[in-house]
Structure formats: structure tokens, C-alpha cells
Short mmCIF file of C-alpha atoms in Angstrom, two decimals:
data_model
loop_
_atom_site.label_atom_id
_atom_site.label_comp_id
_atom_site.label_asym_id
_atom_site.label_seq_id
_atom_site.Cartn_x
_atom_site.Cartn_y
_atom_site.Cartn_z
CA MET A 1 -19.59 62.98 -43.27
CA ARG A 2 -21.61 62.21 -46.41
CA GLY A 3 -19.91 65.01 -48.28
CA GLU A 4 -16.48 63.85 -47.14
CA THR A 5 -17.24 60.32 -48.36
CA GLU A 6 -18.39 61.56 -51.75
CA CYS A 7 -15.24 63.67 -52.04
CA CYS A 8 -13.08 60.69 -51.23
CA VAL A 9 -14.86 58.49 -53.77
CA THR A 10 -14.45 61.17 -56.43
CA ALA A 11 -10.77 61.52 -55.64
CA LEU A 12 -10.15 57.82 -55.75
CA GLY A 13 -12.35 57.15 -58.79
CA ALA A 14 -13.06 53.42 -58.97
CA ARG A 15 -10.30 52.61 -56.50
CA LEU A 16 -10.77 50.76 -53.25
CA ARG A 17 -8.33 50.79 -50.37
CA LEU A 18 -8.01 47.90 -47.93
CA HIS A 19 -5.93 48.10 -44.76
CA PHE A 20 -4.75 44.88 -43.07
CA THR A 21 -3.15 44.61 -39.65
CA THR A 22 -0.85 42.03 -41.22
CA ALA A 23 -0.67 40.49 -44.70
CA LEU A 24 1.27 37.80 -46.50
CA LEU A 25 2.91 39.56 -49.43
CA GLN A 26 5.07 37.84 -52.05
CA ASP A 27 8.20 38.43 -50.01
CA GLY A 28 6.71 37.53 -46.64
CA TRP A 29 4.65 38.88 -43.76
CA VAL A 30 4.29 42.63 -43.35
CA SER A 31 2.39 44.62 -40.71
CA ASN A 32 -0.02 47.46 -41.47
CA VAL A 33 -0.45 46.94 -45.19
CA ARG A 34 -2.64 49.04 -47.47
CA LEU A 35 -3.69 47.56 -50.80
CA THR A 36 -5.16 49.89 -53.40
CA LEU A 37 -7.40 48.07 -55.86
CA ASP A 38 -8.22 49.40 -59.30
CA GLY A 39 -9.84 47.68 -62.26
CA GLY A 40 -9.85 44.32 -60.51
CA ARG A 41 -6.12 44.36 -59.82
CA ILE A 42 -3.79 45.51 -57.09
CA ALA A 43 -2.61 48.97 -58.09
CA ALA A 44 -0.45 49.75 -55.08
CA VAL A 45 0.99 48.07 -51.99
CA GLU A 46 2.01 50.23 -49.01
CA ARG A 47 3.86 48.78 -46.03
CA ASP A 48 3.95 49.85 -42.40
CA VAL A 49 1.30 52.53 -42.81
CA ALA A 50 -1.48 53.60 -40.47
CA PRO A 51 -5.06 53.23 -41.67
CA LEU A 52 -6.69 56.30 -43.22
CA PRO A 53 -10.32 57.30 -42.64
CA TYR A 54 -11.58 55.83 -45.89
CA ASP A 55 -9.66 52.58 -45.81
CA GLU A 56 -11.73 49.45 -45.38
CA ARG A 57 -10.12 47.76 -42.41
CA ALA A 58 -9.52 44.03 -42.25
CA GLY A 59 -7.54 41.63 -40.10
CA ILE A 60 -5.13 39.15 -41.66
CA GLY A 61 -4.66 39.37 -45.43
CA LEU A 62 -3.85 36.34 -47.57
CA PRO A 63 -3.84 35.82 -51.32
CA GLY A 64 -6.78 33.83 -52.67
CA ILE A 65 -5.96 30.30 -53.82
CA ALA A 66 -6.96 28.56 -57.06
CA ASN A 67 -9.00 25.37 -56.85
CA LEU A 68 -7.39 23.63 -59.80
CA HIS A 69 -9.77 20.68 -60.27
CA SER A 70 -13.55 20.60 -59.90
CA HIS A 71 -16.48 18.59 -61.21
CA ALA A 72 -19.11 21.03 -59.96
CA PHE A 73 -22.18 18.87 -60.62
CA GLN A 74 -20.89 16.21 -58.21
CA ARG A 75 -21.60 18.56 -55.30
CA GLY A 76 -25.21 17.47 -55.68
CA MET A 77 -24.41 13.83 -54.86
CA ALA A 78 -22.05 14.51 -51.95
CA GLY A 79 -22.73 12.09 -49.11
CA LEU A 80 -24.98 9.83 -51.19
CA THR A 81 -22.39 7.15 -52.03
CA GLU A 82 -21.40 6.13 -48.50
CA ARG A 83 -23.26 2.78 -48.33
CA ARG A 84 -21.35 -0.46 -48.68
CA GLY A 85 -22.07 -2.48 -51.82
CA GLN A 86 -22.25 -6.26 -52.23
CA GLY A 87 -18.53 -6.56 -52.94
CA GLU A 88 -15.58 -4.31 -52.24
CA ASP A 89 -16.26 -0.67 -53.02
CA SER A 90 -13.76 1.35 -55.07
CA PHE A 91 -13.53 4.25 -57.48
CA TRP A 92 -15.14 2.03 -60.10
CA THR A 93 -18.25 1.25 -58.05
CA TRP A 94 -18.49 4.93 -57.10
CA ARG A 95 -18.31 5.84 -60.79
CA THR A 96 -21.35 3.69 -61.56
CA LEU A 97 -23.38 5.64 -58.98
CA MET A 98 -22.07 8.94 -60.38
CA TYR A 99 -23.21 7.96 -63.87
CA ARG A 100 -26.73 7.37 -62.59
CA PHE A 101 -26.80 10.81 -61.02
CA VAL A 102 -25.33 12.69 -63.96
CA ASP A 103 -27.82 11.16 -66.40
CA ARG A 104 -30.65 13.16 -64.80
CA ILE A 105 -29.13 16.64 -64.84
CA THR A 106 -30.65 19.37 -67.04
CA PRO A 107 -28.91 22.64 -67.95
CA ASP A 108 -30.87 24.57 -65.32
CA GLU A 109 -29.95 21.99 -62.69
CA LEU A 110 -26.27 22.05 -63.63
CA GLU A 111 -26.22 25.82 -63.25
CA ALA A 112 -27.90 25.69 -59.84
CA ILE A 113 -25.57 22.99 -58.49
CA ALA A 114 -22.45 24.67 -59.86
CA ALA A 115 -23.44 28.04 -58.38
CA GLN A 116 -23.83 26.45 -54.94
CA ALA A 117 -20.47 24.72 -55.22
CA TYR A 118 -18.78 27.93 -56.30
CA VAL A 119 -20.30 29.93 -53.44
CA GLU A 120 -18.90 27.36 -51.01
CA MET A 121 -15.51 27.57 -52.70
CA VAL A 122 -15.36 31.34 -52.34
CA GLU A 123 -16.36 31.12 -48.68
CA ALA A 124 -13.53 28.58 -48.24
CA GLY A 125 -10.90 30.94 -49.67
CA PHE A 126 -10.79 29.65 -53.24
CA THR A 127 -10.97 32.64 -55.59
CA ARG A 128 -10.66 30.77 -58.91
CA VAL A 129 -11.81 27.34 -60.06
CA GLY A 130 -10.57 25.04 -62.78
CA GLU A 131 -13.79 23.41 -63.97
CA PHE A 132 -12.96 20.06 -65.58
CA HIS A 133 -16.22 20.08 -67.49
CA TYR A 134 -17.36 16.91 -69.24
CA LEU A 135 -21.18 16.99 -69.13
CA HIS A 136 -21.73 18.35 -72.64
CA HIS A 137 -24.85 16.79 -74.17
CA ASP A 138 -28.47 16.00 -73.40
CA GLN A 139 -29.72 12.69 -72.08
CA GLY A 140 -28.77 9.78 -74.32
CA GLY A 141 -26.03 11.87 -75.90
CA ARG A 142 -28.41 13.99 -77.97
CA ALA A 143 -26.83 17.27 -79.02
CA TYR A 144 -28.11 20.57 -77.71
CA GLY A 145 -28.78 23.23 -80.32
CA ASN A 146 -25.74 25.02 -78.92
CA ILE A 147 -22.88 22.60 -78.30
CA GLY A 148 -21.71 25.01 -75.62
CA GLU A 149 -25.03 25.02 -73.73
CA MET A 150 -23.63 23.35 -70.63
CA ALA A 151 -20.44 25.42 -70.77
CA ALA A 152 -22.61 28.53 -70.78
CA ARG A 153 -24.34 27.26 -67.63
CA ILE A 154 -20.98 26.82 -65.92
CA ALA A 155 -20.10 30.38 -66.94
CA ALA A 156 -23.43 31.62 -65.56
CA ALA A 157 -22.75 29.89 -62.24
CA ALA A 158 -19.32 31.49 -62.07
CA GLU A 159 -20.84 34.90 -62.77
CA GLN A 160 -23.45 34.45 -60.03
CA SER A 161 -20.87 33.42 -57.45
CA GLY A 162 -18.16 35.84 -58.62
CA ILE A 163 -15.46 33.17 -58.64
CA GLY A 164 -12.74 33.37 -61.29
CA LEU A 165 -13.18 30.67 -63.94
CA THR A 166 -10.72 28.61 -65.91
CA LEU A 167 -13.01 26.46 -68.03
CA LEU A 168 -11.53 23.14 -69.13
CA PRO A 169 -13.90 21.45 -71.60
CA VAL A 170 -13.16 17.75 -71.58
CA PHE A 171 -12.43 15.63 -74.63
CA TYR A 172 -13.86 12.16 -74.04
CA ALA A 173 -14.14 9.68 -76.90
CA HIS A 174 -13.57 6.13 -75.63
CA GLY A 175 -14.39 3.79 -72.78
CA GLY A 176 -10.92 2.35 -72.29
CA PHE A 177 -7.33 2.23 -73.52
CA GLY A 178 -6.71 1.67 -77.21
CA GLY A 179 -9.95 3.27 -78.38
CA ALA A 180 -12.34 0.88 -76.62
CA ALA A 181 -16.04 1.38 -77.18
CA VAL A 182 -17.93 3.57 -74.72
CA GLY A 183 -20.87 2.52 -72.59
CA ALA A 184 -24.31 4.09 -72.70
CA ALA A 185 -23.65 5.85 -69.39
CA GLN A 186 -20.87 7.91 -71.01
CA ALA A 187 -22.94 9.15 -73.96
CA ARG A 188 -23.39 12.65 -72.57
CA PHE A 189 -19.62 13.21 -72.47
CA LEU A 190 -18.57 12.23 -75.99
CA ASN A 191 -17.03 14.20 -78.83
CA ASP A 192 -14.76 13.57 -81.78
CA PRO A 193 -11.95 16.01 -82.63
CA ASP A 194 -14.13 18.02 -85.00
CA SER A 195 -17.03 18.48 -82.59
CA TYR A 196 -14.55 19.19 -79.80
CA ASP A 197 -13.13 22.03 -81.91
CA GLU A 198 -16.67 23.45 -82.06
CA LEU A 199 -17.08 22.94 -78.31
CA ILE A 200 -13.90 24.88 -77.52
CA ALA A 201 -15.02 27.77 -79.74
CA ALA A 202 -18.46 27.77 -78.07
CA SER A 203 -16.84 27.67 -74.63
CA ARG A 204 -14.75 30.72 -75.45
CA ARG A 205 -17.91 32.55 -76.47
CA ALA A 206 -19.65 31.42 -73.28
CA VAL A 207 -17.01 32.97 -70.99
CA ALA A 208 -16.36 36.09 -73.05
CA GLY A 209 -18.27 38.29 -70.62
CA LEU A 210 -16.53 37.02 -67.50
CA ASP A 211 -13.71 39.06 -66.04
CA GLY A 212 -10.40 37.21 -66.29
CA ALA A 213 -11.85 33.97 -67.62
CA VAL A 214 -9.49 31.45 -69.22
CA VAL A 215 -10.30 28.50 -71.48
CA GLY A 216 -7.99 25.52 -71.70
CA ILE A 217 -8.44 21.95 -72.86
CA ALA A 218 -8.75 18.68 -70.99
CA PRO A 219 -8.23 15.29 -72.57
CA HIS A 220 -10.10 13.29 -69.95
CA SER A 221 -7.55 10.51 -69.48
CA LEU A 222 -5.46 8.11 -71.51
CA ARG A 223 -8.42 5.74 -71.18
CA ALA A 224 -10.67 8.14 -73.07
CA VAL A 225 -8.41 9.47 -75.85
CA THR A 226 -6.21 7.76 -78.41
CA PRO A 227 -2.68 9.01 -79.17
CA ASP A 228 -3.82 10.41 -82.54
CA GLU A 229 -6.74 12.22 -80.94
CA LEU A 230 -4.51 13.66 -78.24
CA ALA A 231 -2.15 15.05 -80.87
CA ALA A 232 -5.10 16.45 -82.85
CA ILE A 233 -6.67 18.39 -79.98
CA LEU A 234 -3.54 19.84 -78.33
CA PRO A 235 -3.33 22.83 -80.73
CA LEU A 236 -6.80 23.89 -79.56
CA ALA A 237 -5.29 24.95 -76.23
CA GLU A 238 -3.69 27.92 -78.04
CA GLY A 239 -0.98 28.12 -75.40
CA GLY A 240 -3.43 27.80 -72.51
CA PRO A 241 -3.77 25.13 -69.83
CA VAL A 242 -3.88 21.40 -70.61
CA HIS A 243 -5.29 19.16 -67.87
CA ILE A 244 -5.61 15.38 -67.79
CA HIS A 245 -6.60 12.73 -65.23
CA ILE A 246 -3.79 10.22 -64.86
CA ALA A 247 -2.67 7.28 -62.71
CA GLU A 248 -5.50 7.73 -60.22
CA GLN A 249 -6.13 4.01 -59.67
CA THR A 250 -3.99 0.88 -59.80
CA ARG A 251 -6.36 -0.72 -62.31
CA GLU A 252 -5.72 2.20 -64.64
CA VAL A 253 -1.97 1.53 -64.36
CA ASP A 254 -2.45 -2.18 -65.09
CA ASP A 255 -4.68 -1.47 -68.10
CA CYS A 256 -2.20 1.06 -69.48
CA LEU A 257 0.64 -1.45 -69.16
CA ALA A 258 -1.43 -4.07 -70.98
CA TRP A 259 -2.21 -1.60 -73.77
CA SER A 260 1.15 0.11 -74.26
CA GLY A 261 3.79 -1.64 -72.18
CA ALA A 262 4.25 1.59 -70.21
CA ARG A 263 2.70 3.10 -67.13
CA PRO A 264 0.37 6.13 -67.62
CA VAL A 265 2.73 8.93 -66.53
CA GLU A 266 5.65 7.15 -68.20
CA TRP A 267 3.71 6.95 -71.48
CA LEU A 268 2.54 10.57 -71.33
CA LEU A 269 5.98 12.00 -70.64
CA ALA A 270 7.44 10.00 -73.53
CA ASN A 271 4.70 10.73 -76.06
CA ALA A 272 3.27 14.20 -75.36
CA PRO A 273 4.84 17.68 -75.05
CA VAL A 274 4.26 17.91 -71.30
CA ASP A 275 5.48 21.26 -69.95
CA ARG A 276 4.44 24.06 -67.59
CA ARG A 277 1.07 24.45 -69.28
CA TRP A 278 0.04 20.96 -68.19
CA CYS A 279 -1.64 19.78 -65.03
CA LEU A 280 -1.55 16.04 -64.33
CA VAL A 281 -4.48 15.45 -62.02
CA HIS A 282 -3.98 12.90 -59.24
CA ALA A 283 -0.80 11.20 -60.58
CA THR A 284 -1.16 9.00 -57.52
CA HIS A 285 0.48 5.79 -58.68
CA MET A 286 3.94 6.56 -60.04
CA THR A 287 7.35 4.96 -59.84
CA ARG A 288 10.27 7.00 -58.60
CA ALA A 289 11.36 7.59 -62.20
CA GLU A 290 7.90 8.83 -63.18
CA THR A 291 7.74 11.09 -60.13
CA LEU A 292 11.10 12.67 -60.94
CA GLY A 293 10.15 12.95 -64.60
CA LEU A 294 6.92 14.77 -63.79
CA ALA A 295 8.79 17.26 -61.59
CA HIS A 296 11.42 17.80 -64.30
CA SER A 297 8.74 18.51 -66.93
CA GLY A 298 7.57 21.63 -65.08
CA ALA A 299 3.95 20.45 -65.12
CA VAL A 300 1.75 20.84 -62.05
CA ALA A 301 0.59 17.82 -60.06
CA GLY A 302 -3.10 18.43 -59.39
CA LEU A 303 -3.79 16.87 -55.99
CA CYS A 304 -7.27 16.36 -54.53
CA PRO A 305 -6.64 14.82 -51.10
CA ILE A 306 -10.24 14.82 -49.84
CA THR A 307 -11.60 13.12 -52.96
CA GLU A 308 -8.63 10.76 -53.22
CA ALA A 309 -9.27 9.69 -49.63
CA ASN A 310 -13.03 9.44 -50.16
CA LEU A 311 -12.56 7.19 -53.20
CA GLY A 312 -9.77 5.14 -51.66
CA ASP A 313 -7.40 6.05 -54.49
CA GLY A 314 -4.12 6.13 -52.57
CA LEU A 315 -1.47 8.66 -51.58
CA PHE A 316 0.59 10.87 -53.87
CA PRO A 317 4.38 10.30 -53.48
CA ALA A 318 4.90 13.79 -52.09
CA THR A 319 8.18 13.11 -50.31
CA ILE A 320 9.87 12.19 -53.59
CA PHE A 321 8.20 14.82 -55.74
CA LYS A 322 10.03 18.15 -55.84
CA GLY A 323 7.96 19.86 -58.49
CA ALA A 324 4.94 22.17 -58.62
CA PHE A 325 1.62 21.12 -57.13
CA GLY A 326 -1.76 22.59 -56.30
CA VAL A 327 -4.99 21.35 -54.79
CA GLY A 328 -8.52 20.88 -56.05
CA SER A 329 -11.86 19.82 -54.63
CA ASP A 330 -12.60 17.35 -57.47
CA SER A 331 -15.83 15.53 -56.49
CA ASN A 332 -16.75 18.35 -54.09
CA VAL A 333 -17.81 15.89 -51.40
CA LEU A 334 -16.43 18.51 -48.98
CA ILE A 335 -15.21 21.95 -50.02
CA SER A 336 -12.44 23.18 -47.73
CA LEU A 337 -9.10 24.72 -48.61
CA GLY A 338 -7.72 24.07 -45.14
CA GLU A 339 -8.82 20.44 -45.16
CA GLU A 340 -7.28 19.76 -48.58
CA LEU A 341 -3.91 21.03 -47.36
CA ARG A 342 -4.22 19.37 -43.95
CA LEU A 343 -5.11 15.99 -45.43
CA LEU A 344 -2.25 16.23 -47.91
CA GLU A 345 0.20 16.51 -45.01
CA TYR A 346 -1.60 14.04 -42.76
CA GLY A 347 -1.57 11.38 -45.46
CA GLN A 348 2.20 11.65 -45.66
CA ARG A 349 2.48 11.50 -41.86
CA LEU A 350 0.42 8.31 -41.73
CA LYS A 351 2.41 6.75 -44.54
CA ARG A 352 5.83 7.61 -43.09
CA ARG A 353 4.90 7.67 -39.38
CA LYS A 354 6.62 11.06 -39.03
CA ARG A 355 5.50 14.66 -38.47
CA ASN A 356 5.94 17.87 -40.52
CA VAL A 357 6.82 15.82 -43.57
CA MET A 358 6.29 18.57 -46.16
CA ALA A 359 7.86 21.43 -44.23
CA GLY A 360 11.18 21.35 -46.05
CA ARG A 361 14.17 22.54 -44.04
CA ALA A 362 14.45 22.38 -40.27
CA GLY A 363 12.53 25.10 -38.46
CA SER A 364 10.28 25.96 -41.39
CA SER A 365 6.49 26.02 -41.25
CA THR A 366 4.59 23.08 -42.69
CA GLY A 367 1.48 25.16 -43.28
CA ARG A 368 3.43 27.92 -45.05
CA ALA A 369 5.14 25.37 -47.31
CA LEU A 370 1.79 23.87 -48.26
CA PHE A 371 0.12 27.25 -48.75
CA ASP A 372 2.91 28.72 -50.87
CA ALA A 373 3.04 25.64 -53.08
CA ALA A 374 -0.72 25.56 -53.58
CA LEU A 375 -0.76 29.28 -54.39
CA ALA A 376 1.95 29.04 -57.04
CA GLY A 377 0.93 25.69 -58.49
CA GLY A 378 -2.76 26.52 -58.64
CA ALA A 379 -2.14 29.81 -60.45
CA GLN A 380 0.23 28.13 -62.91
CA ALA A 381 -2.21 25.31 -63.63
CA LEU A 382 -5.11 27.68 -64.30
CA GLY A 383 -3.16 30.11 -66.49
CA VAL A 384 -3.16 33.13 -64.16
CA SER A 385 -0.91 34.94 -61.71
CA GLY A 386 -1.37 34.98 -57.95
CA GLY A 387 -0.17 36.64 -54.79
CA LEU A 388 -0.51 40.05 -53.19
CA ALA A 389 1.63 42.24 -55.44
CA VAL A 390 1.22 45.19 -57.75
CA GLY A 391 -0.41 44.10 -61.01
CA ALA A 392 -1.78 40.84 -59.62
CA PRO A 393 -5.51 40.12 -59.60
CA ALA A 394 -7.18 41.53 -56.49
CA ASP A 395 -8.05 38.07 -55.17
CA ILE A 396 -7.77 38.44 -51.42
CA VAL A 397 -8.86 36.55 -48.32
CA SER A 398 -9.15 38.08 -44.87
CA LEU A 399 -8.90 35.92 -41.74
CA ASP A 400 -10.44 36.93 -38.42
CA PRO A 401 -7.59 37.46 -35.90
CA GLY A 402 -10.10 37.12 -33.07
CA HIS A 403 -11.04 33.56 -33.99
CA PRO A 404 -10.00 31.16 -31.20
CA ALA A 405 -7.71 29.28 -33.58
CA LEU A 406 -5.83 32.48 -34.46
CA VAL A 407 -5.64 34.36 -31.17
CA ALA A 408 -2.10 35.55 -30.38
CA ARG A 409 -0.72 34.02 -33.59
CA GLY A 410 1.70 35.85 -35.81
CA GLU A 411 3.27 35.27 -39.21
CA ASP A 412 3.60 31.60 -40.19
CA ASP A 413 1.84 30.48 -36.99
CA ILE A 414 -1.25 32.02 -38.60
CA ILE A 415 -1.03 29.71 -41.60
CA ASP A 416 -0.24 26.66 -39.46
CA SER A 417 -3.24 27.37 -37.24
CA PHE A 418 -5.52 28.08 -40.21
CA ILE A 419 -4.68 24.71 -41.76
CA PHE A 420 -4.17 22.45 -38.75
CA ALA A 421 -6.15 24.01 -35.90
CA GLY A 422 -9.09 25.69 -37.60
CA ALA A 423 -12.42 24.45 -38.85
CA HIS A 424 -15.18 26.99 -39.53
CA GLY A 425 -15.37 30.73 -39.14
CA LEU A 426 -11.74 31.70 -39.74
CA ILE A 427 -12.41 33.45 -43.06
CA SER A 428 -14.16 36.78 -42.59
CA SER A 429 -14.02 38.42 -46.04
CA VAL A 430 -13.13 37.51 -49.62
CA TRP A 431 -12.52 39.78 -52.61
CA ARG A 432 -12.26 38.42 -56.14
CA GLY A 433 -11.16 40.72 -58.90
CA GLY A 434 -11.58 43.60 -56.48
CA ARG A 435 -15.23 42.78 -55.71
CA LYS A 436 -16.13 41.91 -52.15
CA LEU A 437 -18.03 38.62 -52.26
CA VAL A 438 -17.93 37.48 -48.63
CA SER A 439 -18.57 39.46 -45.43
CA ASP A 440 -18.56 37.98 -41.94
CA GLY A 441 -17.85 34.60 -43.52
CA VAL A 442 -21.00 34.55 -45.65
CA HIS A 443 -21.22 34.98 -49.43
CA HIS A 444 -23.44 37.92 -50.35
CA ARG A 445 -25.66 35.73 -52.56
CA ARG A 446 -25.62 32.58 -50.45
CA ALA A 447 -29.30 32.67 -49.46
CA GLU A 448 -30.75 32.93 -52.96
CA ILE A 449 -28.28 30.49 -54.50
CA ALA A 450 -28.79 27.97 -51.70
CA ALA A 451 -32.57 28.22 -52.06
CA ARG A 452 -32.36 27.46 -55.78
CA TYR A 453 -29.96 24.61 -55.09
CA GLY A 454 -32.37 23.15 -52.54
CA ARG A 455 -35.26 23.17 -54.99
CA THR A 456 -33.03 21.57 -57.62
CA LEU A 457 -31.91 18.73 -55.37
CA GLU A 458 -35.46 18.03 -54.27
CA ARG A 459 -36.44 17.53 -57.92
CA LEU A 460 -33.35 15.53 -58.85
CA LEU A 461 -33.42 13.15 -55.91
CA ALA A 462 -37.16 12.59 -56.13
CA SER A 463 -36.88 11.33 -59.72
#
């Protein structure tokens, strides 16, 4: 047997073959699928074939999904902001608590927290993350010797977890619309266009050793960047992704109107070259005209339903919007692909008092509509391709067909049950770039990364 195995490995070279009882390919569900992986990509797709002796057998095959919006460090404060304040709590009171937490974080601690968050993402079926990274400097805003120090720690965390990384260094220069002065709590985030140019170059160096890494840019919000600064930094994207927070809260809309006479999405569409490279994160509070304009631009709406619910932001106008969207875990208060998609649909049901709101045409699957949109929109937003097809990255998730939520399910009923009827234990294996990272639902490095995370949180929360 040993000799036969060695012969097979020699014949296949670096190739790996996976056989699924059923898999969701780009053109739909197919039974008995063999995927041949080579160099981190899918080299061949065979349909309706019996497993061979050296195939690795799996159950239900799905493409991995991109998590298009993350602030990894916030995983460390998850659950610690759920006490009522003296007045009404909102995003703005939550932000004050977040600033207190972020002020303590060292480079080592950022790396440990990010690695834990990324392990949880991979276990949840996210195979790539868009890290909206704005913690750049030391305490008090003092510069590190390497302006890309914190970006390098994000890259290290991605390497440890194996997750694909689209790094989005954030440009943050002001504390409010019209170039308002910043507060002391924002000092660790700040750059001017010249130092941001250096940060982008350092970030590209930091991720150079990561397979398939992408670097984009991220003007934080219209609150934090002036029109001239926005125009100055856009060329730094070099054709890559451009992400921006926008219209997340009603106060932001009111302040933008007072500053410019226009609403945030209205202003951005009229004054910036918004196209398919862009991801407008949240875009919660839009008029019908803004919603249609965003869809027409080709940009992706970056939706974070768990965080938006946790912060009390509001509901995205999904029933009007007919453009591209994806999902992200944002504050990482809970990392769950299924829950992000479920809450997106449930929010619309509560708002409209109807069911299967996002399913599209009669008879179609709500879960499949959500999954397909998140797959396409997430890949577009993070500057990569997705799906189980020849030439695509070998980013693959296997579901356990024996899980109680999936027993006797077929085709789109699988996706509906994964999203709406499942909780834990549905995901059995995950491959990213052809590397198997998760077996039996557990990341291969979970124990060591979780132990380091635990020590880090004990230090941080004791200070």
C-alpha cells in the first residue's frame, strides 16, 4: 500500500484530487465531482465520476466565500460593550468604548487577535478576508520605525491562519466632514497623503510572501477625508479595490448634508469615479435614487448584518437594490457566514412582514440567491475570482451531509438548510489555495492560536 501511495504521489506531482458526492459548480449542482488541485488552483473538474483510490473523499462541496469587511482587532472586545450607558446607546457611544480598547493594543497583541479572528473565519467558511486596517501607529500616534509594522502583523496573522488576504490600509486624516480636527483617541489612525503613500508601499512589501494577497486602498469615510485628499490617494489603488464606509448612521447623513448639501452616497457618486473596483461598506441610509445609483455604478454594497444589528445602525434597502453585494463580519462580535446571510434576509422579512424576500422569482431558493450574490460580490470587492471552476483559486468548503440540518437534503435545499436551519458543526473541511486548513470542523492550528489569544486578552483586559 505504501508503495502504491508513493507511486500515485509521483504520478500526480503536487496535485491533489478531491471527490465530492455533490458540489455546487458555477453552472449548478452536480453529483460525483472530482476536483484536481494544482498550484493552489483548480486544474480540472470532472463530473459524474466514481471516486478513485487516491481521491480524498468529501461530502458536499461549496466554493469558499470572501469576508469583504473586517476590523480584526475588534474580535478582542466582542461582548464587552453590551451594558447600557447613562443615555441612549448608539454607534457613537460604542465607538468611544472601542477607542479605549484600541489604544492599548501592541503589534504582538494585534497579531494574536487577528490570527484568532481569521481562524474563526476559516472555520465558518470564509476563505478570504478584506481587512479594513486602520490601526497604523503606536500609542499617542507615535510612528513605528516601519510605517507598515501593523500591516506586517496582519499579514503574519493571515499566514498563520492560511486565510486569503486583501489588505485595505485605511486613510484617515480628519475627525469630521470638511476637514474637522481629530480627537486624541484617533491619533493612532492618522496619515496625510504623503505618509499614506509610504504606508501603501510598506503594505505591499508586508504581503509579498503571501499566496494570492491583494492590496487595495480604503479612504475611511467622507468624515475622515477631504475631497482633495480623496482625489490624491485614489491613484495609489493601481487598479485594485477601493473601499469606504458610507451612510452607516443617520447622524452621518445629517452631517454630510450640513457640510455639502448632499447625502453621503449622493455626494460620492457625483464626485468620485465609483465603479466595479469600489465597495461601499454599509450604505444603510440611502434614498431610492441613491440606491439605484449605487447599483448602476457597478460597485459592491458591503453589508455586515450582524454588526449593523449589534450597533443599531438600521437595515439596508435590499428590496430596491438590484446591484452587487457581499457580506463581512466587520466588528467580529460574532463570526458566522450563515448568520450574516440569515440576518440579511430576516431583517428584510421583519421590515416588510413577508417571507423569502430576497429569493427573486417564484419558486427560487432564498438561500441560493443569498449565497450566489455573496460569492460574486465578495470576490469582486476583494479583487479576486471565485467559484468552483477550472483556473479559480482552490478555495473550497465541505459540508457534512450527515449533520441533522442537512440529512436528506439535495441541491438548493442544502444551501437553505445551511443558512436557515444550521448552527454549528455543518462545515467539515476547508481548503484555501489548495491547502487543507480545517478537518472535522476544526482549524489545524486552532489550539496554539487560541492559547496565544487567551494570554493576550488576559494582559489587555487586566490593564
